[in-house]
Structure formats: structure tokens, C-alpha cells
PDB file of C-alpha atoms and ligand atoms in Angstrom:
ATOM      1  CA  UNK A   1       0.000   0.000   0.000  1.00  0.00           C
ATOM      2  CA  UNK A   2       1.196   3.496  -0.909  1.00  0.00           C
ATOM      3  CA  UNK A   3       0.043   6.357   1.291  1.00  0.00           C
ATOM      4  CA  UNK A   4       0.331  10.062   0.462  1.00  0.00           C
ATOM      5  CA  UNK A   5       0.040  12.456   3.406  1.00  0.00           C
ATOM      6  CA  UNK A   6      -0.770  16.053   2.454  1.00  0.00           C
ATOM      7  CA  UNK A   7      -0.829  18.708   5.141  1.00  0.00           C
ATOM      8  CA  UNK A   8      -1.605  22.365   5.689  1.00  0.00           C
ATOM      9  CA  UNK A   9       0.147  23.806   8.747  1.00  0.00           C
ATOM     10  CA  UNK A  10       0.391  27.347  10.085  1.00  0.00           C
ATOM     11  CA  UNK A  11       2.506  26.923  13.225  1.00  0.00           C
ATOM     12  CA  UNK A  12       3.964  23.448  12.670  1.00  0.00           C
ATOM     13  CA  UNK A  13       1.719  21.065  14.658  1.00  0.00           C
ATOM     14  CA  UNK A  14       0.009  19.521  11.656  1.00  0.00           C
ATOM     15  CA  UNK A  15       3.361  19.234   9.885  1.00  0.00           C
ATOM     16  CA  UNK A  16       4.806  17.467  12.906  1.00  0.00           C
ATOM     17  CA  UNK A  17       1.795  15.126  13.148  1.00  0.00           C
ATOM     18  CA  UNK A  18       2.124  14.312   9.431  1.00  0.00           C
ATOM     19  CA  UNK A  19       5.812  13.529   9.759  1.00  0.00           C
ATOM     20  CA  UNK A  20       5.189  11.328  12.821  1.00  0.00           C
ATOM     21  CA  UNK A  21       2.479   9.535  10.835  1.00  0.00           C
ATOM     22  CA  UNK A  22       4.845   8.949   7.932  1.00  0.00           C
ATOM     23  CA  UNK A  23       7.433   7.489  10.304  1.00  0.00           C
ATOM     24  CA  UNK A  24       4.925   5.210  12.076  1.00  0.00           C
ATOM     25  CA  UNK A  25       3.611   3.946   8.756  1.00  0.00           C
ATOM     26  CA  UNK A  26       7.135   3.265   7.543  1.00  0.00           C
ATOM     27  CA  UNK A  27       7.797   1.289  10.738  1.00  0.00           C
ATOM     28  CA  UNK A  28       4.693  -0.772   9.930  1.00  0.00           C
ATOM     29  CA  UNK A  29       6.090  -1.480   6.463  1.00  0.00           C
ATOM     30  CA  UNK A  30       3.825   0.970   4.605  1.00  0.00           C
ATOM     31  CA  UNK A  31       5.449   3.360   2.179  1.00  0.00           C
ATOM     32  CA  UNK A  32       4.313   6.912   2.873  1.00  0.00           C
ATOM     33  CA  UNK A  33       5.243  10.224   1.300  1.00  0.00           C
ATOM     34  CA  UNK A  34       4.614  13.378   3.286  1.00  0.00           C
ATOM     35  CA  UNK A  35       4.380  16.831   1.719  1.00  0.00           C
ATOM     36  CA  UNK A  36       2.787  20.245   2.317  1.00  0.00           C
ATOM     37  CA  UNK A  37      -0.303  21.244   0.384  1.00  0.00           C
ATOM     38  CA  UNK A  38       1.676  24.135  -1.082  1.00  0.00           C
ATOM     39  CA  UNK A  39       4.223  21.744  -2.648  1.00  0.00           C
ATOM     40  CA  UNK A  40       2.169  18.833  -3.896  1.00  0.00           C
ATOM     41  CA  UNK A  41       3.912  15.695  -5.068  1.00  0.00           C
ATOM     42  CA  UNK A  42       1.575  14.958  -7.984  1.00  0.00           C
ATOM     43  CA  UNK A  43       3.258  11.646  -8.722  1.00  0.00           C
ATOM     44  CA  UNK A  44       2.792  10.445  -5.131  1.00  0.00           C
ATOM     45  CA  UNK A  45      -0.843  11.609  -5.162  1.00  0.00           C
ATOM     46  CA  UNK A  46      -1.575   9.833  -8.417  1.00  0.00           C
ATOM     47  CA  UNK A  47      -0.028   6.554  -7.311  1.00  0.00           C
ATOM     48  CA  UNK A  48      -1.407   6.594  -3.744  1.00  0.00           C
ATOM     49  CA  UNK A  49      -3.805   3.856  -2.680  1.00  0.00           C
ATOM     50  CA  UNK A  50      -4.784   6.085   0.210  1.00  0.00           C
ATOM     51  CA  UNK A  51      -4.501   9.866   0.599  1.00  0.00           C
ATOM     52  CA  UNK A  52      -4.402  11.345   4.105  1.00  0.00           C
ATOM     53  CA  UNK A  53      -5.221  15.051   4.319  1.00  0.00           C
ATOM     54  CA  UNK A  54      -4.460  17.032   7.465  1.00  0.00           C
ATOM     55  CA  UNK A  55      -5.092  20.604   8.495  1.00  0.00           C
ATOM     56  CA  UNK A  56      -5.593  22.673  11.634  1.00  0.00           C
ATOM     57  CA  UNK A  57      -8.718  23.968  13.335  1.00  0.00           C
ATOM     58  CA  UNK A  58      -9.495  27.622  12.738  1.00  0.00           C
ATOM     59  CA  UNK A  59     -12.217  29.401  14.694  1.00  0.00           C
ATOM     60  CA  UNK A  60     -12.984  31.240  17.870  1.00  0.00           C
ATOM     61  CA  UNK A  61     -12.124  28.358  20.202  1.00  0.00           C
ATOM     62  CA  UNK A  62     -15.565  26.904  20.793  1.00  0.00           C
ATOM     63  CA  UNK A  63     -17.716  27.900  17.837  1.00  0.00           C
ATOM     64  CA  UNK A  64     -17.466  28.451  14.117  1.00  0.00           C
ATOM     65  CA  UNK A  65     -14.586  25.974  13.805  1.00  0.00           C
ATOM     66  CA  UNK A  66     -13.507  25.228  10.272  1.00  0.00           C
ATOM     67  CA  UNK A  67     -10.511  23.789   8.476  1.00  0.00           C
ATOM     68  CA  UNK A  68      -7.573  26.220   8.465  1.00  0.00           C
ATOM     69  CA  UNK A  69      -6.975  27.674   5.004  1.00  0.00           C
ATOM     70  CA  UNK A  70      -9.815  25.663   3.538  1.00  0.00           C
ATOM     71  CA  UNK A  71      -9.295  27.322   0.178  1.00  0.00           C
ATOM     72  CA  UNK A  72      -6.130  25.268  -0.193  1.00  0.00           C
ATOM     73  CA  UNK A  73      -8.123  22.074   0.337  1.00  0.00           C
ATOM     74  CA  UNK A  74     -10.686  23.206  -2.213  1.00  0.00           C
ATOM     75  CA  UNK A  75      -7.871  23.735  -4.718  1.00  0.00           C
ATOM     76  CA  UNK A  76      -6.525  20.180  -4.423  1.00  0.00           C
ATOM     77  CA  UNK A  77      -6.411  18.309  -7.709  1.00  0.00           C
ATOM     78  CA  UNK A  78      -9.369  16.095  -8.535  1.00  0.00           C
ATOM     79  CA  UNK A  79      -9.214  12.932  -6.415  1.00  0.00           C
ATOM     80  CA  UNK A  80     -11.848  10.930  -8.277  1.00  0.00           C
ATOM     81  CA  UNK A  81     -12.518   7.669  -6.463  1.00  0.00           C
ATOM     82  CA  UNK A  82      -9.396   7.992  -4.279  1.00  0.00           C
ATOM     83  CA  UNK A  83      -9.749   6.617  -0.795  1.00  0.00           C
ATOM     84  CA  UNK A  84      -8.966   9.354   1.719  1.00  0.00           C
ATOM     85  CA  UNK A  85      -8.709   9.861   5.450  1.00  0.00           C
ATOM     86  CA  UNK A  86      -8.816  13.282   7.057  1.00  0.00           C
ATOM     87  CA  UNK A  87      -7.359  14.606  10.269  1.00  0.00           C
ATOM     88  CA  UNK A  88      -7.143  17.968  11.972  1.00  0.00           C
ATOM     89  CA  UNK A  89      -5.116  19.232  14.876  1.00  0.00           C
ATOM     90  CA  UNK A  90      -6.772  21.462  17.450  1.00  0.00           C
ATOM     91  CA  UNK A  91      -6.204  23.154  20.809  1.00  0.00           C
ATOM     92  CA  UNK A  92      -9.566  23.075  22.587  1.00  0.00           C
ATOM     93  CA  UNK A  93     -12.392  21.797  20.424  1.00  0.00           C
ATOM     94  CA  UNK A  94     -12.328  20.894  16.718  1.00  0.00           C
ATOM     95  CA  UNK A  95     -16.097  21.380  16.291  1.00  0.00           C
ATOM     96  CA  UNK A  96     -17.213  20.209  12.870  1.00  0.00           C
ATOM     97  CA  UNK A  97     -13.820  20.659  11.206  1.00  0.00           C
ATOM     98  CA  UNK A  98     -13.600  17.005  10.129  1.00  0.00           C
ATOM     99  CA  UNK A  99     -17.106  17.056   8.614  1.00  0.00           C
ATOM    100  CA  UNK A 100     -16.235  20.213   6.712  1.00  0.00           C
ATOM    101  CA  UNK A 101     -12.985  18.692   5.442  1.00  0.00           C
ATOM    102  CA  UNK A 102     -14.902  15.586   4.387  1.00  0.00           C
ATOM    103  CA  UNK A 103     -17.371  17.627   2.362  1.00  0.00           C
ATOM    104  CA  UNK A 104     -14.580  19.582   0.663  1.00  0.00           C
ATOM    105  CA  UNK A 105     -12.733  16.404  -0.319  1.00  0.00           C
ATOM    106  CA  UNK A 106     -15.934  14.737  -1.509  1.00  0.00           C
ATOM    107  CA  UNK A 107     -16.310  17.810  -3.683  1.00  0.00           C
ATOM    108  CA  UNK A 108     -12.944  16.881  -5.232  1.00  0.00           C
ATOM    109  CA  UNK A 109     -14.284  13.385  -5.946  1.00  0.00           C
ATOM    110  CA  UNK A 110     -12.597  11.570  -3.042  1.00  0.00           C
ATOM    111  CA  UNK A 111     -14.130   8.664  -1.161  1.00  0.00           C
ATOM    112  CA  UNK A 112     -13.589   9.749   2.447  1.00  0.00           C
ATOM    113  CA  UNK A 113     -13.410   6.710   4.733  1.00  0.00           C
ATOM    114  CA  UNK A 114     -13.159   8.561   8.019  1.00  0.00           C
ATOM    115  CA  UNK A 115     -11.153  10.948  10.102  1.00  0.00           C
ATOM    116  CA  UNK A 116      -9.798  11.871  13.454  1.00  0.00           C
ATOM    117  CA  UNK A 117      -9.063  15.063  15.405  1.00  0.00           C
ATOM    118  CA  UNK A 118      -5.661  15.166  17.113  1.00  0.00           C
ATOM    119  CA  UNK A 119      -5.167  17.279  20.216  1.00  0.00           C
ATOM    120  CA  UNK A 120      -2.072  19.419  19.792  1.00  0.00           C
ATOM    121  CA  UNK A 121      -1.014  18.684  23.380  1.00  0.00           C
ATOM    122  CA  UNK A 122      -0.615  14.978  22.545  1.00  0.00           C
ATOM    123  CA  UNK A 123       0.231  14.686  18.885  1.00  0.00           C
ATOM    124  CA  UNK A 124       2.236  11.494  19.362  1.00  0.00           C
ATOM    125  CA  UNK A 125      -0.647   9.732  21.149  1.00  0.00           C
ATOM    126  CA  UNK A 126      -3.115  10.893  18.509  1.00  0.00           C
ATOM    127  CA  UNK A 127      -0.867   9.787  15.668  1.00  0.00           C
ATOM    128  CA  UNK A 128      -0.384   6.332  17.201  1.00  0.00           C
ATOM    129  CA  UNK A 129      -4.195   5.902  17.439  1.00  0.00           C
ATOM    130  CA  UNK A 130      -4.696   7.250  13.930  1.00  0.00           C
ATOM    131  CA  UNK A 131      -2.129   4.906  12.408  1.00  0.00           C
ATOM    132  CA  UNK A 132      -3.444   1.835  14.215  1.00  0.00           C
ATOM    133  CA  UNK A 133      -6.987   2.621  13.073  1.00  0.00           C
ATOM    134  CA  UNK A 134      -5.716   3.215   9.538  1.00  0.00           C
ATOM    135  CA  UNK A 135      -3.956  -0.164   9.484  1.00  0.00           C
ATOM    136  CA  UNK A 136      -7.040  -1.929  10.875  1.00  0.00           C
ATOM    137  CA  UNK A 137      -9.275  -0.359   8.238  1.00  0.00           C
ATOM    138  CA  UNK A 138      -6.851  -0.864   5.360  1.00  0.00           C
ATOM    139  CA  UNK A 139      -4.468  -3.744   6.028  1.00  0.00           C
ATOM    140  CA  UNK A 140      -1.065  -3.133   4.425  1.00  0.00           C
TER     141      UNK A 140
HETATM  142  C1  FMN B 201      -6.231  31.761  13.979  1.00  0.00           C
HETATM  143  C2  FMN B 201      -6.340  30.479  14.794  1.00  0.00           C
HETATM  144  C3  FMN B 201      -7.585  30.054  15.211  1.00  0.00           C
HETATM  145  C4  FMN B 201      -7.700  28.884  15.970  1.00  0.00           C
HETATM  146  N1  FMN B 201      -8.937  28.475  16.358  1.00  0.00           N
HETATM  147  C5  FMN B 201      -9.073  27.337  17.078  1.00  0.00           C
HETATM  148  C6  FMN B 201     -10.367  26.902  17.493  1.00  0.00           C
HETATM  149  O1  FMN B 201     -11.399  27.504  17.218  1.00  0.00           O
HETATM  150  N2  FMN B 201     -10.462  25.759  18.224  1.00  0.00           N
HETATM  151  C7  FMN B 201      -9.342  25.023  18.574  1.00  0.00           C
HETATM  152  O2  FMN B 201      -9.479  23.995  19.224  1.00  0.00           O
HETATM  153  N3  FMN B 201      -8.091  25.412  18.168  1.00  0.00           N
HETATM  154  C8  FMN B 201      -7.945  26.554  17.448  1.00  0.00           C
HETATM  155  N4  FMN B 201      -6.688  26.974  17.056  1.00  0.00           N
HETATM  156  C9  FMN B 201      -5.529  26.145  17.420  1.00  0.00           C
HETATM  157  C10 FMN B 201      -4.983  25.364  16.251  1.00  0.00           C
HETATM  158  O3  FMN B 201      -5.984  24.659  15.565  1.00  0.00           O
HETATM  159  C11 FMN B 201      -3.934  24.367  16.742  1.00  0.00           C
HETATM  160  O4  FMN B 201      -2.927  25.058  17.435  1.00  0.00           O
HETATM  161  C12 FMN B 201      -3.351  23.598  15.603  1.00  0.00           C
HETATM  162  O5  FMN B 201      -2.617  22.504  16.101  1.00  0.00           O
HETATM  163  C13 FMN B 201      -2.431  24.466  14.739  1.00  0.00           C
HETATM  164  O6  FMN B 201      -1.881  23.660  13.737  1.00  0.00           O
HETATM  165  P1  FMN B 201      -0.572  24.132  12.963  1.00  0.00           P
HETATM  166  O7  FMN B 201       0.522  24.272  13.997  1.00  0.00           O
HETATM  167  O8  FMN B 201      -0.299  23.010  12.017  1.00  0.00           O
HETATM  168  O9  FMN B 201      -0.885  25.401  12.291  1.00  0.00           O
HETATM  169  C14 FMN B 201      -6.551  28.130  16.321  1.00  0.00           C
HETATM  170  C15 FMN B 201      -5.295  28.578  15.909  1.00  0.00           C
HETATM  171  C16 FMN B 201      -5.185  29.741  15.145  1.00  0.00           C
HETATM  172  C17 FMN B 201      -3.826  30.200  14.714  1.00  0.00           C
END
């Protein structure tokens, strides 16, 4: 299985989570490429069996949460029929950020299998859960 992990990150948490994810997948024998949404690896996207998209939670802490820089998600290339997982990092409450990400990616043609919000205070713990759920859902 080939996984492409695409992230949007303002202050580095989502980047860090994506890199941890790439490393955990590699340890599990899954090849993963990790790149920012501003420098897409089109080849890796095209050949990926699974695309993971991560961003951060933007809002006013407890209401109006939305994916950070959603316009960058909307501008992703068409992902027709690609299986995708979404994740967001957050500080206090991610609200409906994952649902909003899901709708944006469905708008790009992706088949979104699920998602998870990762608390920025425990990125490593969140990433470990995310990767074990990913491997259960999609055995390598
Ligand atoms: C402008 C702005 C708004 C934010 N709004 C929220 C929010 O509404 N709820 C929340 O839980 N975290 C919020 N956060 C925290 C970020 O989602 C969190 O720190 C995230 O991990 C940042 O990811 P990054 O380091 O990849 O940019 C906000 C951060 C910023 C900069």
C-alpha cells in the first residue's frame, strides 16, 4: 500500500503530526510520502492507494470551527474515487472541522473513509491511534 500524506500547517503542529504519521507507517512497512499542500507531489498523489489530508482547526475556540486555510483544500487536484482519510489538529475543540474537510474532499471526488481530530497537546498519542486505526481499516 502506498500512502500520500498532504498537510496544511500554520505553526507546525500539523506538519509534525504528518511527519510522525509517515514514520509510524514506515515502521509498519507501509510506504508513505509526506508533503505540504503548497508543494504537492503529484506523482505520489496519483499513485497513492490512500490519501491522508491534514489541516488545523481555525475558529474562535468553541464555535465556528472550520478547516484552516480551507481554500487550499478546495484547490486540491481532482481525487476521483481515491480513498482518503482526514485529520485535523486542534487546541480546545475541533467542532465540525472534520465534517467540513470531508465535504470539501468529496467535492474533489474523493471517497472519504473517516477521520480523526488530534489534540495538539498529545500529537504522538493521537498519531499512534490514527495509524493503528488506519492499518485496521486498510491492512497493508
Ligand atoms: C487563527 C487560529 C484560530 C484557531 N482556532 C481554534 C479553534 O477555534 N479551536 C481550537 O481547538 N483550536 C484553534 N486553534 C488552534 C490550532 O488549531 C492548533 O494550534 C493547531 O494545532 C495548529 O496547527 P498548525 O501548527 O499546524 O498550524 C486556532 C489557531 C489559530 C492560529
